[in-house]
XYZ file of C-alpha atoms in Angstrom:
379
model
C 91.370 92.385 82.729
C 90.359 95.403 80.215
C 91.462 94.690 76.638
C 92.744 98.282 76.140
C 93.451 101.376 78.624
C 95.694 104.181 79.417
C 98.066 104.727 82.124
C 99.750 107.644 83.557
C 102.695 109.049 85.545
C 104.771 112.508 85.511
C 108.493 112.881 86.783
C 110.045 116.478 87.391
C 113.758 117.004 86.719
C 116.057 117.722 89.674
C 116.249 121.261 88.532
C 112.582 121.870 89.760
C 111.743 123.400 93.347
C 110.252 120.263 95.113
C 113.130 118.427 94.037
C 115.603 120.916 94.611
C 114.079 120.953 97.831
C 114.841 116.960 98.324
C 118.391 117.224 97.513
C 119.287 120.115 100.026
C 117.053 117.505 102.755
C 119.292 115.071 101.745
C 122.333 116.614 100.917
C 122.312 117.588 105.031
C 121.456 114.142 106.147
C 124.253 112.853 103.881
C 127.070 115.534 105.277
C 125.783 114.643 109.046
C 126.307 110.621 107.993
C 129.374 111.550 107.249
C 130.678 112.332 110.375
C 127.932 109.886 112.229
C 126.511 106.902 110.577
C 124.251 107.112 113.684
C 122.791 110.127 112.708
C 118.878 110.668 113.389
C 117.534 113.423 110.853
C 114.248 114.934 110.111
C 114.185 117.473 107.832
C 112.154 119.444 105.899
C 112.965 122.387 102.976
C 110.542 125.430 102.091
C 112.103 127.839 99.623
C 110.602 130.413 97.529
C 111.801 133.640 95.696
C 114.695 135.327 97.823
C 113.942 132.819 101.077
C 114.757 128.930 102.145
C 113.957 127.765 105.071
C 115.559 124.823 106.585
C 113.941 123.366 109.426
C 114.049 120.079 111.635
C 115.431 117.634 114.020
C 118.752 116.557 114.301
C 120.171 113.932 116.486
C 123.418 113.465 116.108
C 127.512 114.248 117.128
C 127.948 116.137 113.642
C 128.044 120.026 113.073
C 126.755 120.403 109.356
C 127.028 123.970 107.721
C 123.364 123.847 106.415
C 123.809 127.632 104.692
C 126.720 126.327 102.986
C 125.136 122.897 101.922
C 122.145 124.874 100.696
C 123.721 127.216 98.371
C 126.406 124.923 96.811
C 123.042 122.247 96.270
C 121.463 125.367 94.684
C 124.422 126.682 92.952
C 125.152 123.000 91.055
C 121.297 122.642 90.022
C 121.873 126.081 87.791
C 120.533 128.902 89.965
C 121.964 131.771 91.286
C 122.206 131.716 95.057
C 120.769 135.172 96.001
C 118.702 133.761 98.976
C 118.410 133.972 102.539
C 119.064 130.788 104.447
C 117.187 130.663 107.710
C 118.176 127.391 109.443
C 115.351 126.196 112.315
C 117.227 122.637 113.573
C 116.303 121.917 116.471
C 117.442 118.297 118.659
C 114.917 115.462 118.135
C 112.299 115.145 120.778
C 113.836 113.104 123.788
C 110.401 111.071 123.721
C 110.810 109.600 120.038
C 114.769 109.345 120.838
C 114.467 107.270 123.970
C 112.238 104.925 122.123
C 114.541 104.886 118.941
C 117.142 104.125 120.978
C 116.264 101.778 123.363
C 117.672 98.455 124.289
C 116.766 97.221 120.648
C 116.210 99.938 117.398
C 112.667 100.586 117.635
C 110.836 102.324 114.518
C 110.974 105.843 114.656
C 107.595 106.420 114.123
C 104.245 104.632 113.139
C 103.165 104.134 109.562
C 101.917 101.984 106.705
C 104.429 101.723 103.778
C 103.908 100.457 100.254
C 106.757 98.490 97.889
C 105.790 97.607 93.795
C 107.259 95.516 91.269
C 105.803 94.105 87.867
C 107.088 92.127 85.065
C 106.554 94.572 82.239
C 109.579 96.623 82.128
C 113.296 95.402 82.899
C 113.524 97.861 85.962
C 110.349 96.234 86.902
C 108.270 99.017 87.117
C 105.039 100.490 84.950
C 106.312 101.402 81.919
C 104.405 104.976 82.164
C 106.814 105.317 85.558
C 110.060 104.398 83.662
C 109.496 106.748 80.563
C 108.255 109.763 82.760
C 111.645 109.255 84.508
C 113.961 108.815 81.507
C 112.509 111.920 79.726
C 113.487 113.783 82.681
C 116.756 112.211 83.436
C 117.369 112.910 79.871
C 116.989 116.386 80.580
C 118.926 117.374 83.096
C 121.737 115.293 81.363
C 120.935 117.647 78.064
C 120.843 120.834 80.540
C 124.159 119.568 82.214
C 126.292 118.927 79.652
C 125.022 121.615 77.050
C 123.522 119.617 74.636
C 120.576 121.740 73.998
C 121.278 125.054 74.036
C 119.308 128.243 75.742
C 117.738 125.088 77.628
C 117.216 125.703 82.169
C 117.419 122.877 84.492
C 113.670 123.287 85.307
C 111.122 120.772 83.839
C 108.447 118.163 83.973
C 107.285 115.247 82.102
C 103.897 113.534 81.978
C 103.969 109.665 79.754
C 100.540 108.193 79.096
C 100.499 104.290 77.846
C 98.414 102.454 76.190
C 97.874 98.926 77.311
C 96.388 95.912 75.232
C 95.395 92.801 77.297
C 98.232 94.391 80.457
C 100.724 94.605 78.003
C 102.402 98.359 77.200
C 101.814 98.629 73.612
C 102.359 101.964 72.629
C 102.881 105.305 73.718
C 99.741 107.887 73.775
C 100.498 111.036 74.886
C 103.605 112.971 75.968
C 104.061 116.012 77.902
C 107.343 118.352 78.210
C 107.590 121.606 80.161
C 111.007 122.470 79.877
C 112.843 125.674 81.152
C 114.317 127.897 78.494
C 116.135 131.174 78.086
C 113.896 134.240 76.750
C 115.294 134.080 73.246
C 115.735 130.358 72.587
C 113.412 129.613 69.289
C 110.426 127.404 70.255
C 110.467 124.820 66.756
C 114.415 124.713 67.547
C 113.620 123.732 71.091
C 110.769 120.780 69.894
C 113.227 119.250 67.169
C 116.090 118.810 69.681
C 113.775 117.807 72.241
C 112.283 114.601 70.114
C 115.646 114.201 68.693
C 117.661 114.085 72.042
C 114.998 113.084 74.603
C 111.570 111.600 73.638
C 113.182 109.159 71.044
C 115.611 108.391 73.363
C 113.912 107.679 76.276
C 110.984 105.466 74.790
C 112.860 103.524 71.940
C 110.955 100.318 73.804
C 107.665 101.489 73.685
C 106.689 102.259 70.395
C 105.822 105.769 69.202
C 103.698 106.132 65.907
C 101.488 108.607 64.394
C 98.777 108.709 66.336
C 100.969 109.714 69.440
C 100.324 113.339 70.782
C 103.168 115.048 71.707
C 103.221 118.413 73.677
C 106.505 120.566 73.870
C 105.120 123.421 76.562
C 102.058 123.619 75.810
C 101.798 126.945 77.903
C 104.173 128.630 75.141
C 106.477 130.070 77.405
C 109.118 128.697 80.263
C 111.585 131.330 80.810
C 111.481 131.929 84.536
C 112.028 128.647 86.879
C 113.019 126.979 90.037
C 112.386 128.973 93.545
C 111.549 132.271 91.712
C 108.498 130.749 89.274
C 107.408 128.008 91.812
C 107.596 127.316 95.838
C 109.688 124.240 96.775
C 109.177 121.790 99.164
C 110.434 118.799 100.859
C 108.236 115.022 100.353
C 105.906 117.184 97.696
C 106.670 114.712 94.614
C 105.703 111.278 96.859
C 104.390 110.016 93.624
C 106.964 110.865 91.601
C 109.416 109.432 94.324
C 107.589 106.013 94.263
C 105.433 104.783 91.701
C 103.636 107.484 89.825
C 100.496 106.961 91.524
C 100.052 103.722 89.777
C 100.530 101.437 93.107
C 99.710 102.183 96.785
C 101.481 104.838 98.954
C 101.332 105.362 102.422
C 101.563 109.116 102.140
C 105.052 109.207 104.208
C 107.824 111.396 102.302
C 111.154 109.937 101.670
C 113.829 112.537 101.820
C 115.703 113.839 104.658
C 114.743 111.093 106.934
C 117.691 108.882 108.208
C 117.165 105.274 108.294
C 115.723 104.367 111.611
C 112.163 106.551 110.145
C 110.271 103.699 108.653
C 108.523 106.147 106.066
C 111.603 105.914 104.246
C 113.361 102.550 105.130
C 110.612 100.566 105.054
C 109.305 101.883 101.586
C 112.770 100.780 100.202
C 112.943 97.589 102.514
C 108.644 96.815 100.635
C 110.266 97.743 97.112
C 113.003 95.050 97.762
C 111.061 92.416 98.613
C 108.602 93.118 95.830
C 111.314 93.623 93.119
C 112.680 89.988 94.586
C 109.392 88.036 94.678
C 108.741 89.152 90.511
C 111.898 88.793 89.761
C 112.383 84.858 91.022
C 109.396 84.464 88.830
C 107.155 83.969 92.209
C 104.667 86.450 90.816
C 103.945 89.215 87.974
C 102.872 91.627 90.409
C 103.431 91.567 93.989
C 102.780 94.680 96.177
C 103.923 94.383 99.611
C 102.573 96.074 102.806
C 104.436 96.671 106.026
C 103.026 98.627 109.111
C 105.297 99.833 112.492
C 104.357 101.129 115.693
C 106.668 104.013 116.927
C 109.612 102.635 119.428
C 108.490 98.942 118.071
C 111.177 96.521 116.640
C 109.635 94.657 114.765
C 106.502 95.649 112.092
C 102.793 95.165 113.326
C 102.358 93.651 109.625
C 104.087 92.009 106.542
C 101.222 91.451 103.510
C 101.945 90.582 99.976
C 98.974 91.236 97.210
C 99.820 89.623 93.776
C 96.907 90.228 92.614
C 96.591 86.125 92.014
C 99.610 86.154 89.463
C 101.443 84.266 92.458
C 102.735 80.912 91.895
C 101.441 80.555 95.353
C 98.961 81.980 97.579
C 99.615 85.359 99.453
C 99.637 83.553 102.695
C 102.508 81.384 101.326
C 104.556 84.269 100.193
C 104.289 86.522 103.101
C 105.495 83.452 105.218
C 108.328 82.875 102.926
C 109.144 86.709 102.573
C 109.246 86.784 106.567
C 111.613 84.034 106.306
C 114.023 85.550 104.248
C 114.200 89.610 105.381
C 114.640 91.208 108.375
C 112.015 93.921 108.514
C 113.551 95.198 112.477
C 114.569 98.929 111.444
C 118.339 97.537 112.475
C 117.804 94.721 110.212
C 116.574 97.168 107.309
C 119.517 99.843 107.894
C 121.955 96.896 107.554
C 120.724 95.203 104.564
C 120.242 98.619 102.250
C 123.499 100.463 103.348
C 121.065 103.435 104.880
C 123.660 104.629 107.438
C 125.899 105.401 104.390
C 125.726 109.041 103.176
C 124.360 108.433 99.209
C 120.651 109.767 99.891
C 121.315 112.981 97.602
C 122.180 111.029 94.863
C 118.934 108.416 94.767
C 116.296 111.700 95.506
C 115.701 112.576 91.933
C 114.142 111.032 88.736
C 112.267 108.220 91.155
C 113.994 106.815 94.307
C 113.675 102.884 92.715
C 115.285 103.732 89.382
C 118.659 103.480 90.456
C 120.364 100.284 89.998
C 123.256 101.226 92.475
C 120.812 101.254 95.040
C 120.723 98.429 97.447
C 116.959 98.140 97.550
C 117.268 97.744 94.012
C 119.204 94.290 93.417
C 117.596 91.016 92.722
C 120.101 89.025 95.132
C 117.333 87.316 97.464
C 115.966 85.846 94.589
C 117.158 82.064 95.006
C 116.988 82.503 99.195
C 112.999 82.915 98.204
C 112.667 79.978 96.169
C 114.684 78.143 98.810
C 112.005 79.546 101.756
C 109.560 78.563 99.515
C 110.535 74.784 98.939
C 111.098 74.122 102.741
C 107.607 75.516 103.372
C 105.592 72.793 100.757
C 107.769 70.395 102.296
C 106.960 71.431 106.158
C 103.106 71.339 104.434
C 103.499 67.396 103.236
């Protein structure tokens, strides 16, 4: 292992166009689950000044108003809805549908997905990925409830860490683009920036002198959202997951209902790895899942620990198997993913939301259990 290095990751706030473009994906699959927890969606969100474009397949017995879903999604993130919604929904292809369908829930489509944990931070993530994420939760909470003032709900963070021996040690660099109004005072904005956010958000990760800190570096953030920047759905995949610091599959998350593996099995890989660190099986475990489109079950289950396991990959992935059901109707029914909630886990990363059924640490004694019956079937 190096004996010092630097690690990075960047969040966006839920004010910024790719996001915004997330929530309105899953704002629609939420209103359609609604009405039919069997709802298949696919869809996607383009938007740019004076135009969003909603387009996709839908599956399903409910009528959403998409035009009215987009602008009220708009209209709470702090914009001004002067746009014109084009809606292009179309019915999912009867191909992928009879396959979905069948006699069993097959995958809706093929894919390798990616889940992460590690030791070093409580929400067992890399600490770069949990700062990135506070700094920009912290900002839409100081947008929302007025705590800076002449502050927009556009904005990004970047967090670089500095690691002695794999442990987080101190913070390096930070970087802030937030969205402001024309007249706000730049040395007002800094000050209430470090005061409210960055010493907030990393009081665990020590900040000291030698940390570089830039407040919008470009000088200037007046204009944001669809009329500085194009939006679109599944652009953030990194900020989604984890920060580009583990392995991603390159499948998009939002405004995908359950039965698309891209997004249920990411959350169903996360759970497992989140459970096999946190029943002290491993420091690091990264778990691997593949699917064939109309398949039940997945063409492959790996763990990687990176040899922090108590026991060898092999041994975990049997155990893992053991304990979860990886089927797509076996992943839908363990994380509540037929329950409208998407819209509220799209923003400031998907696993950094303790509500979220992916994210509790309630298999944890079921894999020490597989575990112990497997040395004993090996004696």
């Amino acid at each position: 292992m190096k004996d010092n290095y630097i690690l990075t990751a960047e969040s966006v706030t839920a004010g910024h166009s790719d996001k915004l473009c997330d929530t309105i994906a899953d704002s629609i699959l939420d209103t359609c689950l609604k009405e039919d927890p069997n709802a298949r969606v696919a869809c996607e969100v383009l938007a740019t000044a004076g135009k969003i474009l909603v387009a996709g397949e839908l599956h399903t017995t409910a009528h959403p108003d998409v035009e009215t879903i987009v602008r009220q999604v708009v209209q709470r993130a702090g914009y001004d809805c002067n746009y014109h919604v084009e809606v292009r929904l179309h019915t999912q292809s009867p191909d992928i549908a009879g396959a979905v369908d069948g006699d069993t829930l097959g995958a809706g489509d093929q894919g390798i997905m990616y889940g992460y944990a590690c030791w070093e931070t409580v929400e067992l993530l890399p600490a770069p990925v949990v700062l990135a994420n506070r700094i920009t939760s912290l900002l839409t909470t100081c947008w929302e409830e007025n705590l800076i003032s002449g502050m927009g709900p556009d904005g990004k963070a970047q967090v670089s860490v500095q690691y002695a021996f794999g442990v987080p040690e101190r913070v390096d660099t930070i970087v802030i683009s937030c969205q402001h109004d024309a007249d706000k005072d730049p040395d007002e904005l800094r000050e209430e920036l470090r005061r409210l956010v960055i010493a907030r958000a990393c009081h665990d990760v020590r900040i000291d002198e030698r940390t570089k800190i830039f407040i919008n570096p470009s000088g200037r953030f007046v204009l944001g959202g669809f009329e500085a920047d194009t939006g679109l759905t599944g652009r953030k995949l990194m900020v989604d997951t984890y920060g580009g610091l583990a392995l991603h599959g390159g499948g998009a998350l939002s405004g995908k209902d359950g039965t698309k593996v891209d997004r249920s099995g990411a959350y169903m890989a996360r759970y497992v790895a989140k459970n096999v660190v946190a029943a002290g099986l491993a420091d690091v475990c990264t778990v691997s899942l593949a699917y064939a489109i109309g398949q039940t079950e997945p063409v492959a289950v790996e763990i990687d620990t990176q040899e922090s396991g108590y026991y060898d990959d092999a041994f975990l992935t049997e155990a893992v198997r053991r304990v979860f059901d990886f089927t797509p109707a076996g992943m839908i029914r363990a994380l509540d993913l037929d329950k409208p909630f998407f819209a509220e886990v799209c923003n400031n990363c998907h696993f950094m939301h303790p509500q979220a059924a992916w994210e509790q640490m309630d298999k944890t004694e079921k894999l020490r259990m597989a575990c112990a019956e497997l040395e004993d079937e090996r004696t």
